[in-house]
Amino acid sequence: MYKKIMVPVDLSHTDRLEKALMIAADLAELYGSAVHYVGVTTSGPGSVAHTPEEYTDKLEAFGKAQAEKYSLPQETTATYVSHDPTVDLDRTLVRAVEESGADLVVVASHVPGLPEHVFASNAGYIAAHAKTSVMVVR
């Protein structure tokens, strides 16, 4: 059913992604899908990495660890560089969906609160704008 599952990853909050990562791995096993981890970073130093290259290395290590943990047959990663991820994150992730060729996105979210009544959440934006199926996991 699904050939490629994209999972947006925030390397500074991997502890909050466990449920979404497990669901993506379960779906990948069920359908024999590839899993594609995507991260967005800045061109300058950040809390996770000093350079986009270092961020890419960390994202690749994360993907390999997930492949081993869940016995995934194949994993890929992609790093997108943004001047201001706070502003560009939603559009960058929708572009990543299109460029990756993913036919399912599994994205972690949080329980909506007051700010989500004014501003859309990242997961909500992806679900509203991506041209593929999106599973939002709380």
Short mmCIF file of N, CA, C and O in Angstrom, two decimals:
data_model
loop_
_atom_site.label_atom_id
_atom_site.label_comp_id
_atom_site.label_asym_id
_atom_site.label_seq_id
_atom_site.Cartn_x
_atom_site.Cartn_y
_atom_site.Cartn_z
N MET A 1 0.81 -1.18 0.00
CA MET A 1 0.00 0.00 0.00
C MET A 1 0.87 1.26 0.00
O MET A 1 0.68 2.13 -0.83
N TYR A 2 1.81 1.36 0.93
CA TYR A 2 2.71 2.51 0.98
C TYR A 2 4.10 2.05 0.60
O TYR A 2 4.59 1.05 1.08
N LYS A 3 4.77 2.83 -0.25
CA LYS A 3 6.11 2.48 -0.69
C LYS A 3 7.18 3.28 0.05
O LYS A 3 8.27 2.79 0.27
N LYS A 4 6.86 4.53 0.39
CA LYS A 4 7.84 5.37 1.06
C LYS A 4 7.14 6.22 2.12
O LYS A 4 6.21 6.95 1.83
N ILE A 5 7.62 6.10 3.35
CA ILE A 5 7.05 6.82 4.48
C ILE A 5 8.05 7.88 4.92
O ILE A 5 9.20 7.56 5.24
N MET A 6 7.61 9.13 4.92
CA MET A 6 8.47 10.22 5.38
C MET A 6 8.14 10.54 6.84
O MET A 6 6.97 10.62 7.21
N VAL A 7 9.20 10.71 7.64
CA VAL A 7 9.04 11.06 9.04
C VAL A 7 9.87 12.32 9.33
O VAL A 7 11.10 12.26 9.30
N PRO A 8 9.23 13.46 9.59
CA PRO A 8 9.98 14.65 10.00
C PRO A 8 10.58 14.43 11.38
O PRO A 8 9.91 13.91 12.28
N VAL A 9 11.86 14.80 11.53
CA VAL A 9 12.57 14.55 12.77
C VAL A 9 13.17 15.85 13.29
O VAL A 9 13.86 16.56 12.55
N ASP A 10 12.90 16.14 14.55
CA ASP A 10 13.54 17.26 15.24
C ASP A 10 14.57 16.63 16.17
O ASP A 10 14.22 16.07 17.20
N LEU A 11 15.84 16.70 15.78
CA LEU A 11 16.89 16.03 16.55
C LEU A 11 17.05 16.59 17.96
O LEU A 11 17.61 15.92 18.82
N SER A 12 16.53 17.77 18.22
CA SER A 12 16.63 18.32 19.57
C SER A 12 15.51 17.81 20.47
O SER A 12 15.52 18.05 21.69
N HIS A 13 14.54 17.09 19.90
CA HIS A 13 13.42 16.57 20.69
C HIS A 13 13.08 15.13 20.29
O HIS A 13 11.90 14.78 20.18
N THR A 14 14.07 14.29 20.11
CA THR A 14 13.80 12.91 19.69
C THR A 14 13.01 12.13 20.73
O THR A 14 12.29 11.19 20.38
N ASP A 15 13.10 12.54 21.99
CA ASP A 15 12.34 11.86 23.04
C ASP A 15 10.83 12.02 22.84
O ASP A 15 10.05 11.19 23.30
N ARG A 16 10.40 13.05 22.14
CA ARG A 16 8.98 13.28 21.90
C ARG A 16 8.47 12.60 20.63
O ARG A 16 7.29 12.70 20.31
N LEU A 17 9.36 11.92 19.92
CA LEU A 17 9.00 11.32 18.64
C LEU A 17 8.77 9.82 18.71
O LEU A 17 8.39 9.20 17.72
N GLU A 18 9.01 9.22 19.86
CA GLU A 18 9.05 7.76 19.95
C GLU A 18 7.79 7.08 19.41
O GLU A 18 7.87 6.10 18.67
N LYS A 19 6.64 7.59 19.75
CA LYS A 19 5.39 6.96 19.30
C LYS A 19 5.26 7.04 17.77
O LYS A 19 4.91 6.05 17.13
N ALA A 20 5.55 8.19 17.20
CA ALA A 20 5.48 8.34 15.74
C ALA A 20 6.51 7.46 15.05
O ALA A 20 6.23 6.85 14.00
N LEU A 21 7.72 7.38 15.62
CA LEU A 21 8.76 6.53 15.03
C LEU A 21 8.36 5.06 15.04
O LEU A 21 8.59 4.34 14.08
N MET A 22 7.75 4.63 16.15
CA MET A 22 7.31 3.25 16.26
C MET A 22 6.19 2.95 15.26
O MET A 22 6.19 1.90 14.61
N ILE A 23 5.27 3.86 15.10
CA ILE A 23 4.17 3.65 14.15
C ILE A 23 4.71 3.62 12.72
O ILE A 23 4.32 2.77 11.91
N ALA A 24 5.63 4.51 12.39
CA ALA A 24 6.23 4.51 11.05
C ALA A 24 6.95 3.19 10.80
O ALA A 24 6.84 2.61 9.71
N ALA A 25 7.68 2.70 11.80
CA ALA A 25 8.39 1.42 11.65
C ALA A 25 7.40 0.27 11.48
O ALA A 25 7.62 -0.62 10.65
N ASP A 26 6.33 0.27 12.25
CA ASP A 26 5.31 -0.79 12.13
C ASP A 26 4.68 -0.79 10.74
O ASP A 26 4.50 -1.84 10.13
N LEU A 27 4.35 0.39 10.25
CA LEU A 27 3.77 0.49 8.90
C LEU A 27 4.78 0.07 7.83
O LEU A 27 4.41 -0.58 6.85
N ALA A 28 6.03 0.44 8.02
CA ALA A 28 7.07 0.05 7.06
C ALA A 28 7.22 -1.46 7.01
O ALA A 28 7.36 -2.05 5.94
N GLU A 29 7.17 -2.09 8.17
CA GLU A 29 7.26 -3.55 8.22
C GLU A 29 6.03 -4.19 7.57
O GLU A 29 6.15 -5.14 6.78
N LEU A 30 4.87 -3.67 7.88
CA LEU A 30 3.63 -4.21 7.35
C LEU A 30 3.57 -4.15 5.82
O LEU A 30 3.17 -5.10 5.16
N TYR A 31 3.99 -3.02 5.26
CA TYR A 31 3.86 -2.81 3.82
C TYR A 31 5.17 -2.96 3.05
O TYR A 31 5.20 -2.77 1.84
N GLY A 32 6.26 -3.27 3.74
CA GLY A 32 7.54 -3.37 3.07
C GLY A 32 8.00 -2.03 2.52
O GLY A 32 8.62 -1.95 1.47
N SER A 33 7.71 -0.97 3.26
CA SER A 33 8.01 0.40 2.83
C SER A 33 9.40 0.84 3.26
O SER A 33 9.93 0.38 4.25
N ALA A 34 9.95 1.78 2.51
CA ALA A 34 11.17 2.47 2.92
C ALA A 34 10.77 3.61 3.83
O ALA A 34 9.70 4.19 3.67
N VAL A 35 11.62 3.93 4.79
CA VAL A 35 11.38 5.06 5.68
C VAL A 35 12.39 6.15 5.36
O VAL A 35 13.59 5.88 5.21
N HIS A 36 11.90 7.37 5.27
CA HIS A 36 12.71 8.52 4.89
C HIS A 36 12.61 9.56 6.00
O HIS A 36 11.55 10.12 6.22
N TYR A 37 13.71 9.76 6.73
CA TYR A 37 13.74 10.72 7.83
C TYR A 37 14.20 12.07 7.30
O TYR A 37 15.20 12.15 6.59
N VAL A 38 13.48 13.13 7.65
CA VAL A 38 13.79 14.48 7.16
C VAL A 38 14.00 15.40 8.35
O VAL A 38 13.21 15.39 9.30
N GLY A 39 15.06 16.20 8.28
CA GLY A 39 15.33 17.19 9.30
C GLY A 39 15.58 18.55 8.68
O GLY A 39 16.03 18.64 7.54
N VAL A 40 15.28 19.59 9.43
CA VAL A 40 15.49 20.96 8.97
C VAL A 40 16.41 21.64 9.97
O VAL A 40 16.20 21.57 11.18
N THR A 41 17.45 22.30 9.44
CA THR A 41 18.42 22.99 10.29
C THR A 41 18.74 24.35 9.70
O THR A 41 18.31 24.67 8.59
N THR A 42 19.49 25.13 10.44
CA THR A 42 19.94 26.44 9.95
C THR A 42 21.33 26.31 9.33
O THR A 42 22.02 25.31 9.55
N SER A 43 21.74 27.33 8.61
CA SER A 43 23.08 27.32 8.02
C SER A 43 24.14 27.66 9.07
O SER A 43 25.31 27.35 8.88
N GLY A 44 23.73 28.24 10.17
CA GLY A 44 24.66 28.60 11.24
C GLY A 44 24.62 27.60 12.37
O GLY A 44 23.86 26.63 12.34
N PRO A 45 25.43 27.83 13.39
CA PRO A 45 25.44 26.93 14.54
C PRO A 45 24.09 26.90 15.26
O PRO A 45 23.41 27.91 15.36
N GLY A 46 23.72 25.72 15.73
CA GLY A 46 22.48 25.55 16.47
C GLY A 46 22.70 24.68 17.68
O GLY A 46 23.83 24.28 17.98
N SER A 47 21.63 24.34 18.36
CA SER A 47 21.74 23.53 19.57
C SER A 47 22.11 22.08 19.27
O SER A 47 22.65 21.39 20.13
N VAL A 48 21.83 21.61 18.06
CA VAL A 48 22.11 20.21 17.70
C VAL A 48 23.45 20.07 16.99
O VAL A 48 24.18 19.11 17.21
N ALA A 49 23.76 21.02 16.11
CA ALA A 49 24.98 20.91 15.30
C ALA A 49 25.51 22.30 14.96
O ALA A 49 24.75 23.27 14.90
N HIS A 50 26.79 22.35 14.69
CA HIS A 50 27.43 23.62 14.35
C HIS A 50 27.31 23.96 12.87
O HIS A 50 27.36 25.13 12.50
N THR A 51 27.17 22.95 12.03
CA THR A 51 27.09 23.16 10.57
C THR A 51 26.01 22.25 10.00
O THR A 51 25.66 21.23 10.61
N PRO A 52 25.52 22.56 8.81
CA PRO A 52 24.57 21.65 8.16
C PRO A 52 25.17 20.26 7.91
O PRO A 52 24.46 19.26 8.00
N GLU A 53 26.46 20.20 7.65
CA GLU A 53 27.12 18.91 7.42
C GLU A 53 27.10 18.06 8.70
O GLU A 53 26.85 16.86 8.65
N GLU A 54 27.37 18.70 9.83
CA GLU A 54 27.33 17.98 11.11
C GLU A 54 25.90 17.52 11.41
O GLU A 54 25.68 16.41 11.88
N TYR A 55 24.94 18.37 11.11
CA TYR A 55 23.53 18.00 11.30
C TYR A 55 23.18 16.78 10.43
O TYR A 55 22.53 15.84 10.89
N THR A 56 23.63 16.81 9.17
CA THR A 56 23.37 15.70 8.26
C THR A 56 23.97 14.41 8.80
O THR A 56 23.33 13.35 8.76
N ASP A 57 25.19 14.48 9.32
CA ASP A 57 25.82 13.29 9.90
C ASP A 57 25.01 12.75 11.08
O ASP A 57 24.81 11.54 11.21
N LYS A 58 24.53 13.65 11.92
CA LYS A 58 23.73 13.23 13.07
C LYS A 58 22.38 12.64 12.63
O LYS A 58 21.91 11.66 13.21
N LEU A 59 21.77 13.23 11.60
CA LEU A 59 20.50 12.70 11.10
C LEU A 59 20.71 11.32 10.48
O LEU A 59 19.90 10.42 10.68
N GLU A 60 21.80 11.13 9.76
CA GLU A 60 22.11 9.82 9.18
C GLU A 60 22.34 8.78 10.27
O GLU A 60 21.87 7.64 10.17
N ALA A 61 23.06 9.16 11.33
CA ALA A 61 23.28 8.25 12.46
C ALA A 61 21.95 7.90 13.12
O ALA A 61 21.72 6.74 13.50
N PHE A 62 21.08 8.89 13.25
CA PHE A 62 19.75 8.65 13.81
C PHE A 62 18.98 7.65 12.95
O PHE A 62 18.38 6.71 13.46
N GLY A 63 19.00 7.85 11.63
CA GLY A 63 18.30 6.94 10.72
C GLY A 63 18.83 5.53 10.80
O GLY A 63 18.05 4.56 10.81
N LYS A 64 20.13 5.39 10.88
CA LYS A 64 20.74 4.05 11.00
C LYS A 64 20.35 3.39 12.30
O LYS A 64 20.07 2.19 12.36
N ALA A 65 20.33 4.17 13.38
CA ALA A 65 19.93 3.63 14.68
C ALA A 65 18.47 3.17 14.65
O ALA A 65 18.13 2.12 15.21
N GLN A 66 17.61 3.93 13.98
CA GLN A 66 16.20 3.53 13.86
C GLN A 66 16.08 2.26 13.03
O GLN A 66 15.28 1.37 13.35
N ALA A 67 16.85 2.17 11.96
CA ALA A 67 16.81 0.97 11.11
C ALA A 67 17.22 -0.26 11.90
O ALA A 67 16.59 -1.32 11.78
N GLU A 68 18.24 -0.13 12.73
CA GLU A 68 18.67 -1.25 13.56
C GLU A 68 17.64 -1.56 14.64
O GLU A 68 17.31 -2.72 14.87
N LYS A 69 17.15 -0.53 15.30
CA LYS A 69 16.20 -0.72 16.40
C LYS A 69 14.94 -1.44 15.95
O LYS A 69 14.42 -2.31 16.63
N TYR A 70 14.42 -1.05 14.78
CA TYR A 70 13.16 -1.60 14.31
C TYR A 70 13.34 -2.62 13.18
O TYR A 70 12.35 -3.02 12.57
N SER A 71 14.57 -3.00 12.89
CA SER A 71 14.86 -3.97 11.82
C SER A 71 14.24 -3.53 10.49
O SER A 71 13.61 -4.32 9.80
N LEU A 72 14.44 -2.26 10.17
CA LEU A 72 13.92 -1.74 8.91
C LEU A 72 14.83 -2.17 7.78
O LEU A 72 16.05 -2.15 7.92
N PRO A 73 14.26 -2.55 6.65
CA PRO A 73 15.09 -3.02 5.54
C PRO A 73 15.91 -1.90 4.90
O PRO A 73 16.97 -2.15 4.37
N GLN A 74 15.43 -0.69 4.97
CA GLN A 74 16.08 0.40 4.27
C GLN A 74 15.65 1.72 4.90
O GLN A 74 14.51 1.88 5.30
N GLU A 75 16.58 2.64 5.02
CA GLU A 75 16.24 3.97 5.51
C GLU A 75 17.05 4.99 4.73
O GLU A 75 18.13 4.71 4.24
N THR A 76 16.49 6.16 4.57
CA THR A 76 17.20 7.27 3.95
C THR A 76 16.95 8.52 4.78
O THR A 76 16.00 8.57 5.57
N THR A 77 17.80 9.50 4.59
CA THR A 77 17.62 10.76 5.30
C THR A 77 17.81 11.92 4.32
O THR A 77 18.44 11.76 3.28
N ALA A 78 17.27 13.05 4.69
CA ALA A 78 17.48 14.27 3.92
C ALA A 78 17.49 15.45 4.89
O ALA A 78 16.62 15.55 5.76
N THR A 79 18.47 16.31 4.72
CA THR A 79 18.57 17.52 5.52
C THR A 79 18.23 18.71 4.64
O THR A 79 18.72 18.83 3.52
N TYR A 80 17.37 19.57 5.15
CA TYR A 80 17.01 20.81 4.47
C TYR A 80 17.55 21.96 5.31
O TYR A 80 17.39 21.97 6.52
N VAL A 81 18.20 22.90 4.64
CA VAL A 81 18.77 24.06 5.32
C VAL A 81 17.83 25.24 5.13
O VAL A 81 17.43 25.54 4.00
N SER A 82 17.52 25.90 6.22
CA SER A 82 16.62 27.05 6.20
C SER A 82 17.28 28.21 6.92
O SER A 82 17.97 28.02 7.93
N HIS A 83 17.07 29.40 6.42
CA HIS A 83 17.62 30.58 7.10
C HIS A 83 16.94 30.80 8.44
O HIS A 83 17.56 31.24 9.39
N ASP A 84 15.65 30.49 8.52
CA ASP A 84 14.89 30.64 9.76
C ASP A 84 13.86 29.53 9.85
O ASP A 84 12.71 29.69 9.41
N PRO A 85 14.23 28.38 10.42
CA PRO A 85 13.28 27.26 10.51
C PRO A 85 11.99 27.58 11.24
O PRO A 85 10.96 27.00 10.95
N THR A 86 12.03 28.54 12.15
CA THR A 86 10.81 28.92 12.86
C THR A 86 9.76 29.42 11.89
O THR A 86 8.57 29.14 12.02
N VAL A 87 10.20 30.16 10.87
CA VAL A 87 9.29 30.73 9.88
C VAL A 87 9.06 29.78 8.71
O VAL A 87 7.95 29.64 8.22
N ASP A 88 10.11 29.09 8.27
CA ASP A 88 10.06 28.29 7.04
C ASP A 88 9.75 26.81 7.23
O ASP A 88 9.61 26.09 6.25
N LEU A 89 9.68 26.33 8.46
CA LEU A 89 9.59 24.90 8.70
C LEU A 89 8.43 24.24 7.97
O LEU A 89 8.61 23.22 7.29
N ASP A 90 7.25 24.79 8.08
CA ASP A 90 6.07 24.17 7.47
C ASP A 90 6.22 24.04 5.96
O ASP A 90 6.03 22.95 5.39
N ARG A 91 6.58 25.12 5.30
CA ARG A 91 6.74 25.08 3.84
C ARG A 91 7.89 24.16 3.43
O ARG A 91 7.81 23.46 2.42
N THR A 92 8.95 24.15 4.22
CA THR A 92 10.09 23.28 3.92
C THR A 92 9.69 21.82 4.01
O THR A 92 10.07 21.00 3.16
N LEU A 93 8.92 21.46 5.01
CA LEU A 93 8.49 20.06 5.16
C LEU A 93 7.52 19.65 4.05
O LEU A 93 7.59 18.52 3.56
N VAL A 94 6.65 20.53 3.62
CA VAL A 94 5.75 20.21 2.51
C VAL A 94 6.57 20.01 1.23
O VAL A 94 6.31 19.09 0.45
N ARG A 95 7.59 20.85 1.05
CA ARG A 95 8.48 20.68 -0.12
C ARG A 95 9.21 19.35 -0.02
O ARG A 95 9.38 18.63 -1.01
N ALA A 96 9.63 18.97 1.18
CA ALA A 96 10.31 17.69 1.38
C ALA A 96 9.41 16.51 1.03
O ALA A 96 9.87 15.52 0.45
N VAL A 97 8.13 16.62 1.36
CA VAL A 97 7.17 15.57 0.99
C VAL A 97 7.15 15.40 -0.52
O VAL A 97 7.25 14.29 -1.04
N GLU A 98 7.04 16.52 -1.22
CA GLU A 98 6.97 16.47 -2.69
C GLU A 98 8.26 15.93 -3.29
O GLU A 98 8.23 15.07 -4.17
N GLU A 99 9.40 16.41 -2.81
CA GLU A 99 10.68 16.00 -3.37
C GLU A 99 11.06 14.56 -3.04
O GLU A 99 11.75 13.90 -3.81
N SER A 100 10.59 14.06 -1.90
CA SER A 100 10.95 12.70 -1.50
C SER A 100 10.16 11.63 -2.24
O SER A 100 10.58 10.49 -2.31
N GLY A 101 8.99 12.02 -2.75
CA GLY A 101 8.14 11.02 -3.38
C GLY A 101 7.40 10.14 -2.38
O GLY A 101 6.88 9.08 -2.73
N ALA A 102 7.36 10.58 -1.13
CA ALA A 102 6.67 9.81 -0.09
C ALA A 102 5.18 9.74 -0.38
O ALA A 102 4.58 10.70 -0.86
N ASP A 103 4.59 8.59 -0.10
CA ASP A 103 3.14 8.47 -0.25
C ASP A 103 2.43 8.43 1.10
O ASP A 103 1.22 8.30 1.17
N LEU A 104 3.19 8.58 2.18
CA LEU A 104 2.63 8.71 3.53
C LEU A 104 3.62 9.50 4.37
O LEU A 104 4.83 9.28 4.29
N VAL A 105 3.09 10.41 5.17
CA VAL A 105 3.90 11.15 6.14
C VAL A 105 3.38 10.78 7.52
O VAL A 105 2.18 10.84 7.77
N VAL A 106 4.28 10.36 8.39
CA VAL A 106 3.94 10.11 9.79
C VAL A 106 4.64 11.18 10.60
O VAL A 106 5.86 11.24 10.65
N VAL A 107 3.85 12.06 11.19
CA VAL A 107 4.41 13.22 11.89
C VAL A 107 3.91 13.26 13.33
O VAL A 107 2.72 13.04 13.59
N ALA A 108 4.84 13.51 14.24
CA ALA A 108 4.49 13.62 15.65
C ALA A 108 3.88 15.00 15.90
O ALA A 108 4.23 15.98 15.25
N SER A 109 2.97 15.04 16.84
CA SER A 109 2.36 16.30 17.23
C SER A 109 2.15 16.28 18.73
O SER A 109 2.44 15.29 19.40
N HIS A 110 1.66 17.35 19.24
CA HIS A 110 1.37 17.45 20.66
C HIS A 110 -0.12 17.73 20.85
O HIS A 110 -0.81 18.03 19.89
N VAL A 111 -0.58 17.63 22.06
CA VAL A 111 -1.98 17.93 22.33
C VAL A 111 -2.19 19.42 22.08
O VAL A 111 -1.45 20.25 22.61
N PRO A 112 -3.15 19.78 21.22
CA PRO A 112 -3.33 21.19 20.90
C PRO A 112 -3.76 22.01 22.11
O PRO A 112 -4.50 21.55 22.97
N GLY A 113 -3.27 23.23 22.13
CA GLY A 113 -3.62 24.16 23.20
C GLY A 113 -4.09 25.47 22.60
O GLY A 113 -4.43 25.56 21.42
N LEU A 114 -4.07 26.50 23.40
CA LEU A 114 -4.53 27.81 22.97
C LEU A 114 -3.80 28.34 21.72
O LEU A 114 -4.46 28.84 20.81
N PRO A 115 -2.48 28.23 21.63
CA PRO A 115 -1.81 28.77 20.43
C PRO A 115 -2.30 28.14 19.12
O PRO A 115 -2.32 28.80 18.09
N GLU A 116 -2.70 26.88 19.15
CA GLU A 116 -3.17 26.22 17.92
C GLU A 116 -4.51 26.75 17.45
O GLU A 116 -4.89 26.52 16.30
N HIS A 117 -5.22 27.45 18.30
CA HIS A 117 -6.47 28.08 17.87
C HIS A 117 -6.19 29.36 17.07
O HIS A 117 -7.04 29.82 16.33
N VAL A 118 -4.99 29.90 17.23
CA VAL A 118 -4.59 31.10 16.51
C VAL A 118 -3.65 30.75 15.36
O VAL A 118 -3.80 31.21 14.24
N PHE A 119 -2.67 29.89 15.65
CA PHE A 119 -1.66 29.49 14.67
C PHE A 119 -1.78 27.99 14.42
O PHE A 119 -1.96 27.22 15.36
N ALA A 120 -1.65 27.58 13.18
CA ALA A 120 -1.70 26.15 12.87
C ALA A 120 -0.45 25.46 13.38
O ALA A 120 0.64 26.04 13.37
N SER A 121 -0.59 24.23 13.83
CA SER A 121 0.57 23.46 14.24
C SER A 121 1.32 23.01 12.99
O SER A 121 0.79 23.02 11.88
N ASN A 122 2.57 22.60 13.17
CA ASN A 122 3.35 22.10 12.04
C ASN A 122 2.67 20.89 11.41
O ASN A 122 2.54 20.81 10.18
N ALA A 123 2.21 19.97 12.23
CA ALA A 123 1.54 18.77 11.72
C ALA A 123 0.26 19.15 10.98
O ALA A 123 -0.06 18.59 9.93
N GLY A 124 -0.48 20.10 11.53
CA GLY A 124 -1.71 20.55 10.88
C GLY A 124 -1.44 21.19 9.54
O GLY A 124 -2.18 20.98 8.58
N TYR A 125 -0.38 21.96 9.45
CA TYR A 125 -0.02 22.60 8.18
C TYR A 125 0.33 21.53 7.13
O TYR A 125 -0.12 21.60 6.00
N ILE A 126 1.13 20.56 7.54
CA ILE A 126 1.51 19.50 6.60
C ILE A 126 0.27 18.74 6.14
O ILE A 126 0.10 18.48 4.95
N ALA A 127 -0.60 18.40 7.07
CA ALA A 127 -1.82 17.67 6.72
C ALA A 127 -2.70 18.46 5.76
O ALA A 127 -3.32 17.90 4.86
N ALA A 128 -2.73 19.77 5.93
CA ALA A 128 -3.59 20.62 5.09
C ALA A 128 -2.98 20.88 3.72
O ALA A 128 -3.72 21.09 2.75
N HIS A 129 -1.65 20.87 3.60
CA HIS A 129 -1.02 21.29 2.35
C HIS A 129 -0.31 20.20 1.56
O HIS A 129 -0.03 20.39 0.39
N ALA A 130 0.01 19.09 2.18
CA ALA A 130 0.68 18.00 1.45
C ALA A 130 -0.31 17.31 0.53
O ALA A 130 -1.51 17.22 0.84
N LYS A 131 0.18 16.82 -0.59
CA LYS A 131 -0.69 16.15 -1.56
C LYS A 131 -0.69 14.64 -1.36
O LYS A 131 -1.05 13.90 -2.27
N THR A 132 -0.31 14.20 -0.20
CA THR A 132 -0.26 12.79 0.11
C THR A 132 -0.92 12.55 1.47
O THR A 132 -1.28 13.50 2.16
N SER A 133 -1.07 11.32 1.84
CA SER A 133 -1.67 10.99 3.13
C SER A 133 -0.74 11.41 4.28
O SER A 133 0.48 11.26 4.18
N VAL A 134 -1.33 11.93 5.35
CA VAL A 134 -0.57 12.36 6.51
C VAL A 134 -1.21 11.76 7.75
O VAL A 134 -2.42 11.89 7.96
N MET A 135 -0.41 11.09 8.55
CA MET A 135 -0.88 10.54 9.82
C MET A 135 -0.24 11.37 10.93
O MET A 135 0.98 11.42 11.06
N VAL A 136 -1.09 12.04 11.70
CA VAL A 136 -0.61 12.87 12.81
C VAL A 136 -0.71 12.01 14.07
O VAL A 136 -1.78 11.51 14.42
N VAL A 137 0.41 11.87 14.77
CA VAL A 137 0.47 11.01 15.95
C VAL A 137 0.69 11.87 17.19
O VAL A 137 1.64 12.64 17.25
N ARG A 138 -0.21 11.75 18.14
CA ARG A 138 -0.07 12.48 19.42
C ARG A 138 0.51 11.56 20.46
O ARG A 138 0.32 10.42 20.51
#
